[in-house]
Coordinates of C-alpha atoms in Angstrom, one line a residue:
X1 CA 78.8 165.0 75.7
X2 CA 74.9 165.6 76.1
X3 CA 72.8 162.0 77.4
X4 CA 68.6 162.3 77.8
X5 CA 66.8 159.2 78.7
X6 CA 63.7 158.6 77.8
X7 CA 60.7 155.8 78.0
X8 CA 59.6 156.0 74.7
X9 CA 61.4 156.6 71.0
X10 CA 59.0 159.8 70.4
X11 CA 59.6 160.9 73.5
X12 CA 63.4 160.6 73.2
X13 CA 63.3 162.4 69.9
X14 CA 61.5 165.1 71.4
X15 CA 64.4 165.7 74.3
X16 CA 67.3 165.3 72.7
X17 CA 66.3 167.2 69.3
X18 CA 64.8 170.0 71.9
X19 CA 68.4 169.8 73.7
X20 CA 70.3 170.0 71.0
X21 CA 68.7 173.2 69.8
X22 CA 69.5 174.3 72.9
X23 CA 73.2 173.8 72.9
X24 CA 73.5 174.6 69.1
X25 CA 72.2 178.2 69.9
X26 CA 74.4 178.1 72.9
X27 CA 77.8 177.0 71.0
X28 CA 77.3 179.3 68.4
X29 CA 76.7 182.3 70.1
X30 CA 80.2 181.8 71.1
X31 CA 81.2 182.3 68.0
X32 CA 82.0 178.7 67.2
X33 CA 80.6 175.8 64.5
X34 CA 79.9 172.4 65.3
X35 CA 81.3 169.7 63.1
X36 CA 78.4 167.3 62.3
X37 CA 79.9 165.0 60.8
X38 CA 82.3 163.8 63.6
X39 CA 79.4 164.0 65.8
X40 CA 78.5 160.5 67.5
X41 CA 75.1 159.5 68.4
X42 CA 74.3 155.8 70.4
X43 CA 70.7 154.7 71.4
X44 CA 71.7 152.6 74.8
X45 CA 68.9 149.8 75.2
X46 CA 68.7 146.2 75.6
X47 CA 65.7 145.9 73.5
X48 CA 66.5 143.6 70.6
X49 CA 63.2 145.1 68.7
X50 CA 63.5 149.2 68.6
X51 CA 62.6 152.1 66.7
X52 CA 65.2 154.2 66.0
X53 CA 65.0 157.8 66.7
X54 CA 65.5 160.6 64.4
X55 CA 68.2 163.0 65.7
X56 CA 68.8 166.5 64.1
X57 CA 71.7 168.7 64.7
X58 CA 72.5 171.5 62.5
X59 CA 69.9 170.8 60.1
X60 CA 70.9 167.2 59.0
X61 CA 70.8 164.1 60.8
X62 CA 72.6 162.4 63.0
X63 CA 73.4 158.5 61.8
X64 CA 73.2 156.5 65.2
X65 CA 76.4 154.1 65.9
X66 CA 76.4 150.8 67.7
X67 CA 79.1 152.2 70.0
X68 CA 81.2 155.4 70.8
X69 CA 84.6 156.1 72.2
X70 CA 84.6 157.9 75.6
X71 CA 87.9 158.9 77.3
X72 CA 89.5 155.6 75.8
X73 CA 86.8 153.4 76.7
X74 CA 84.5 151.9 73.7
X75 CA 81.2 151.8 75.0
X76 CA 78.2 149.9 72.9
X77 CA 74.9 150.4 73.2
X78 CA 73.8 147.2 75.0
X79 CA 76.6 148.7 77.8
X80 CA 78.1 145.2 78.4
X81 CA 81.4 146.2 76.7
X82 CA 81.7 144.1 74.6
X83 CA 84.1 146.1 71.8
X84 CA 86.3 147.4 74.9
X85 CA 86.9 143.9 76.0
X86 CA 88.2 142.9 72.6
X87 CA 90.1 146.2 71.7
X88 CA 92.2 146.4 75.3
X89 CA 92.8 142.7 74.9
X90 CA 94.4 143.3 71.7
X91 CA 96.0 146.3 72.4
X92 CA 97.5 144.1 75.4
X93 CA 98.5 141.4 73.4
X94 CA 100.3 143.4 70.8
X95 CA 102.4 145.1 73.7
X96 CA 102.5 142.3 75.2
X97 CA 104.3 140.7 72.0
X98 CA 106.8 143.4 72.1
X99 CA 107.9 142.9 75.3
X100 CA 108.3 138.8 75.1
X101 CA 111.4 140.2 72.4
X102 CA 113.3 141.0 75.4
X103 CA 111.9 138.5 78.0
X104 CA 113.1 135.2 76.5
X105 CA 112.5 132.1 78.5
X106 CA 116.0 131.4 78.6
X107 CA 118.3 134.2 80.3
X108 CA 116.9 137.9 80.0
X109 CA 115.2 139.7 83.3
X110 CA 114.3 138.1 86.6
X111 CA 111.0 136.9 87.6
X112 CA 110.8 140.6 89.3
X113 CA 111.5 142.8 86.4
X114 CA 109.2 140.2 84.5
X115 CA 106.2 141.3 86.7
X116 CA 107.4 144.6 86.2
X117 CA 107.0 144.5 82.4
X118 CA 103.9 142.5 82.4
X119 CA 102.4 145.5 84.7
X120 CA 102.3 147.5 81.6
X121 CA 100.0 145.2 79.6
X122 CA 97.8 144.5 82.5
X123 CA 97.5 148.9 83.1
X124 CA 95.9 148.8 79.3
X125 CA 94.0 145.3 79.7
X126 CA 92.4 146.7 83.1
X127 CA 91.9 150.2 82.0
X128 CA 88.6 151.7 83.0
X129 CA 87.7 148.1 84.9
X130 CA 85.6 150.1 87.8
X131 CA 83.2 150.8 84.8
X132 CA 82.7 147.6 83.2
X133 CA 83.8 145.1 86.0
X134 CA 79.9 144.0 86.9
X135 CA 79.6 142.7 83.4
X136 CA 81.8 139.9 83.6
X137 CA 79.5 137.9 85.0
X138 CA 76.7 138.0 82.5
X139 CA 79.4 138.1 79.8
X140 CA 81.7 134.7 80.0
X141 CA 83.2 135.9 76.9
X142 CA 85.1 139.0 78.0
X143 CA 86.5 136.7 80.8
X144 CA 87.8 134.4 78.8
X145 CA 89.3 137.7 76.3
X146 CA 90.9 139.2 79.5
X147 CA 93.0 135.9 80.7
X148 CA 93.2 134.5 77.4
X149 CA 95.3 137.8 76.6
X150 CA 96.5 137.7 79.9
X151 CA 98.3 134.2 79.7
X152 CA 100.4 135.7 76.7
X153 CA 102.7 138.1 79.1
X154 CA 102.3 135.1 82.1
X155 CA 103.8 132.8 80.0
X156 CA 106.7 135.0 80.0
X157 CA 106.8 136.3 83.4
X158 CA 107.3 132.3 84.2
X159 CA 108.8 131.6 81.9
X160 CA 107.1 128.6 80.8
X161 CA 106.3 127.2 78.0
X162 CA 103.0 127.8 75.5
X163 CA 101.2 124.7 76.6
X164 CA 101.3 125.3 80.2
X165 CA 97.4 125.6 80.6
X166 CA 96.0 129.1 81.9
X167 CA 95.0 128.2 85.6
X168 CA 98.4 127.2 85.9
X169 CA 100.4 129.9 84.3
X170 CA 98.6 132.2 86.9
X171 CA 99.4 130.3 89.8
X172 CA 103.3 130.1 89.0
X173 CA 103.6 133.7 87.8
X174 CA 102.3 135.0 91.7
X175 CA 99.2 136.6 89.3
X176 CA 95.6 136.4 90.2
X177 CA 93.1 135.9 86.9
X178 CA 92.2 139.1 85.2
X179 CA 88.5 139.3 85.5
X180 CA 89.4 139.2 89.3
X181 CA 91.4 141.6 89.4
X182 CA 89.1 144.0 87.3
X183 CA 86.4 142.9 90.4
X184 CA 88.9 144.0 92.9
X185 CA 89.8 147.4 90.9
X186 CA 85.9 148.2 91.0
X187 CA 85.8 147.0 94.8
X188 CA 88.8 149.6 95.3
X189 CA 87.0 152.6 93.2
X190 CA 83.7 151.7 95.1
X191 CA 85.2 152.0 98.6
X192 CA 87.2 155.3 97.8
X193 CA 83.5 156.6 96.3
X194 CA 81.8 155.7 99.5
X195 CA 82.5 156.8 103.5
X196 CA 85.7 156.3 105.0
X197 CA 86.3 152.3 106.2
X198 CA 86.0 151.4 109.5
X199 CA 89.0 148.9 109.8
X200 CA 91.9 149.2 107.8
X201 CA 93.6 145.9 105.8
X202 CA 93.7 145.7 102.0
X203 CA 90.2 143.6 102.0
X204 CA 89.6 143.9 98.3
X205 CA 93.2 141.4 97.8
X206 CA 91.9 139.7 100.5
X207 CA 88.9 138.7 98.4
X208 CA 90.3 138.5 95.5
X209 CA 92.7 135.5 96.9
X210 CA 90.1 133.4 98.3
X211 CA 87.8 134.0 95.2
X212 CA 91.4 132.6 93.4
X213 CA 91.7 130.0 95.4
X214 CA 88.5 128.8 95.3
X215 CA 88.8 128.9 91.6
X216 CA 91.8 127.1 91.9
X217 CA 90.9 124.2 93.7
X218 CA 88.1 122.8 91.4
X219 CA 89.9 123.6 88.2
X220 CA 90.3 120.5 86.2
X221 CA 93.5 121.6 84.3
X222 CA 96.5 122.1 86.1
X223 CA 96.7 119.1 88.3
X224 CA 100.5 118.5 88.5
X225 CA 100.8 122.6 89.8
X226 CA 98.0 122.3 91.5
X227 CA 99.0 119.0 94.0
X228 CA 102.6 121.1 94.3
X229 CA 100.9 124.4 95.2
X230 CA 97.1 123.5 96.5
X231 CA 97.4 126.7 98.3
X232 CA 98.0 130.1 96.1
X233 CA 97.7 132.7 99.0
X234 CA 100.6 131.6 100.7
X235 CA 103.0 131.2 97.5
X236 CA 102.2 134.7 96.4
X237 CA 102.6 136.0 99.5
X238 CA 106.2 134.2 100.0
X239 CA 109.4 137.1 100.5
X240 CA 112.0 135.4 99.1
X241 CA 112.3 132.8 96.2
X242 CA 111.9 133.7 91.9
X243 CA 111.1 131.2 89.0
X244 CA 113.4 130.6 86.9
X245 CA 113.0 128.2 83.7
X246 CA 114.2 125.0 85.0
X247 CA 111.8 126.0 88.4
X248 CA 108.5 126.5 86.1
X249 CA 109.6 123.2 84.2
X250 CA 108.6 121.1 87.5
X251 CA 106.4 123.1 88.4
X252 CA 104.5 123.0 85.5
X253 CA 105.1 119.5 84.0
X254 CA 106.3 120.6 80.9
X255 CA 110.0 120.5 80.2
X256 CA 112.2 118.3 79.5
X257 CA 110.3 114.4 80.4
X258 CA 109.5 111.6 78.2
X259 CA 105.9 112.1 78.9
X260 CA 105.9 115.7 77.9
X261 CA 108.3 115.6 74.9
X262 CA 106.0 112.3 73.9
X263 CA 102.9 114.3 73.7
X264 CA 104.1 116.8 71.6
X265 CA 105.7 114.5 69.8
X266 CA 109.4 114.6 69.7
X267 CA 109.5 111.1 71.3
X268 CA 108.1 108.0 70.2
X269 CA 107.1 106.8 74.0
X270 CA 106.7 108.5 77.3
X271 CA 109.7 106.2 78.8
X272 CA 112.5 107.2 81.0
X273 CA 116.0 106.9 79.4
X274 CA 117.7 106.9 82.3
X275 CA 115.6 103.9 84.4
X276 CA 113.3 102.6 81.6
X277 CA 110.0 103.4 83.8
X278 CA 107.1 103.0 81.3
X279 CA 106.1 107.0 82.2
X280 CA 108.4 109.5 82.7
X281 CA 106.9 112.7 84.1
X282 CA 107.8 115.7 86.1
X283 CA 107.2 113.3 89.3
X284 CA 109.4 110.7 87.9
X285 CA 112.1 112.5 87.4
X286 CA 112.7 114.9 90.0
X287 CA 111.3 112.6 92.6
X288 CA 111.4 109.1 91.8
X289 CA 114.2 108.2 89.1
X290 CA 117.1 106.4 90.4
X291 CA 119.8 108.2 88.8
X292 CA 119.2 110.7 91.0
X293 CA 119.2 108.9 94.4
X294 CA 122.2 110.0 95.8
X295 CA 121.7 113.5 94.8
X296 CA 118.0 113.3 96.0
X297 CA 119.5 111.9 99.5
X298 CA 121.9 115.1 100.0
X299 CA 119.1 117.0 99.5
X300 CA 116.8 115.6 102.1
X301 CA 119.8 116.5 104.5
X302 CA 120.1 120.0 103.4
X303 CA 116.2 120.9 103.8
X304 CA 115.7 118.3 106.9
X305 CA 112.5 116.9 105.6
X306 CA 111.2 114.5 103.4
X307 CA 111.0 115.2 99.6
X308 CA 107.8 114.8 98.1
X309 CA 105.6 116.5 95.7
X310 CA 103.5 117.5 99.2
X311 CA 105.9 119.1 100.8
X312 CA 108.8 120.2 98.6
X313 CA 107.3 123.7 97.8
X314 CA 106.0 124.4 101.9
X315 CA 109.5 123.2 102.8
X316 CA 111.0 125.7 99.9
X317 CA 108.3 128.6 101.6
X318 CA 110.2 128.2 104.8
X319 CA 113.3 129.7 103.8
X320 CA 115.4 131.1 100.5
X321 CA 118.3 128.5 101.7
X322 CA 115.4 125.9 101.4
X323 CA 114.3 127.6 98.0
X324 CA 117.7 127.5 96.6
X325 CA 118.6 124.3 97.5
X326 CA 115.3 123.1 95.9
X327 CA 116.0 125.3 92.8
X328 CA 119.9 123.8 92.2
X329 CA 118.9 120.5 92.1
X330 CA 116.0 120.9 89.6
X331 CA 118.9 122.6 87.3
X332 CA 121.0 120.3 87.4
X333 CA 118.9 117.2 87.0
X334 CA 116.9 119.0 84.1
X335 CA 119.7 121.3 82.2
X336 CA 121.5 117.2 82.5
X337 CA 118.4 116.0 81.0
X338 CA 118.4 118.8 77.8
X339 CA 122.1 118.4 77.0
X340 CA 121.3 114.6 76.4
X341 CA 118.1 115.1 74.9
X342 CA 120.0 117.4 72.1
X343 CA 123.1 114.9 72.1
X344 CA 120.3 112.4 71.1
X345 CA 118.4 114.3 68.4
X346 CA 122.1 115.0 66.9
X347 CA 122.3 111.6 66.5
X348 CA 119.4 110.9 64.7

């Protein structure tokens, strides 16, 4: 790989055709041939307005490309990676495809093994991050590539359903956004790069939590998640407790409620079957609905606290006997809720 800079395009002919001499003379007095035609040439500028310069190897010319492939990354001329965004996204994605055939929502792997799996497509999504990190933020469209392909292998790691908005996938699936952690993984590579730390901690995950959270708190979509978990740093940093379907259902809102199955249309109202209440949500049901009192009460006991959207999921940090408790009765009121729903749309 030969690179010459120059300030001007007859300037930058003269280098890099005088360069290339050099290293034409030098390759084949080893005996050996260059291949001109699989040789790459890209004029890196941010001029819009540009003279392209006349590059000779061998005798011919050398067409200039847009962009070139460098140890696996795609790298354009305007360096803001814009065709290595897109390409490891899709790469991503179509991995990421293959593994949702063996991580269905219902049964298949733990939440664990999930993350497990989804570390694969976020090795090829993030690969080479230290390099192009910095341009996220003068490129909003590579953020939105990276967590837009991101959300794909989320959706499976919580099991949760396709409408589940983005900033809320992340937060149930214990997985900071991915143009965050491509900061942190150029933070990491800077620090290694540079003298020794003073202090030890894992500061770069430090800062990529509050950066989260801070995200987190003013994002407009997510609200039901976001009033059960206002805080992400201590959910992803719990020791005990996995999502499981019913779990990311109340959680997320979407599952099995007449306000949910309204909106996509598989009811004609948002009512509650059960108590009539005009609005049946993820708050209604778990939390409110009277068919559930007693059941509601016996739980109370168990985790010795109230029961409110507020407090169920600190009260479910405290302990996994909390967490399971919590868990079971989410199950049983929603996988009740299903089997009636389908009894219903037999009936139909």
């Amino acid at each position: 790989m030969l690179v010459t800079r120059a300030k001007s395009t007859q300037e930058l002919e003269e280098v890099t055709n005088e360069a290339l001499s050099l290293l034409e003379k030098r390759i084949t007095d080893f005996g050996l041939q260059i291949a001109v035609e699989k040789t790459e040439a890209v004029l890196f500028t941010y001029k819009y307005k540009y003279t392209q310069p006349a590059i000779r190897l061998c005798g011919g010319d050398i067409q200039l490309s847009t962009e070139m492939t460098y140890l696996g990354m795609v790298v354009d001329k305007s360096m803001l990676f814009k065709g290595h965004v897109k390409r490891a996204a899709a790469r991503a994605a179509a991995i990421g495809n293959q593994l949702a055939r063996i991580m269905p929502n219902m049964g298949g792997p733990r939440e664990d093994r999930r993350r497990l799996l989804s570390s694969v497509v976020h090795s090829v999504l993030l690969y080479g991050a230290p390099s192009w990190a910095h341009t996220l933020e003068i490129v909003p469209g590579n953020v939105r590539t990276l967590n837009r392909a991101q959300r794909r292998v989320l959706l499976r790691c919580a099991c949760a359903y396709r409408t589940v908005s983005e900033a809320a996938t992340n937060v149930i699936a214990s997985t900071p956004p991915a143009d965050l952690l491509a900061k942190e993984r150029e933070t990491v590579f800077d620090q290694r790069r540079g003298p020794a730390a003073p202090t030890a901690g894992n500061v770069p995950r430090t800062n990529t939590m509050e950066a989260w959270q801070e995200r987190w708190s003013t994002e407009e979509s997510g609200s039901w998640t976001r009033r059960l978990i206002p805080d992400v740093r201590p959910w992803c940093a719990r020791s005990h407790g996995l999502t499981t379907f019913h779990l990311t259902q109340f959680l997320s809102g979407h599952g099995c409620f007449g306000q949910y199955l309204h909106r996509i249309r598989k009811l004609d109202n948002p009512r509650c079957v059960d108590c009539l209440a005009p609005v049946d949500d993820a708050e209604h049901a778990i939390f409110v609905c009277d068919r559930w009192w007693r059941r509601r009460m016996e739980l109370k006991v168990t985790i010795n606290d109230t029961f409110t959207p507020e407090t169920v999921v600190g009260k479910m940090l405290e302990s996994q006997y909390n967490w399971t408790a919590v868990e079971q009765f989410v199950k049983e009121v929603l996988t009740k809720r299903e089997s009636e729903e389908r009894e219903r749309q037999r009936q139909e």
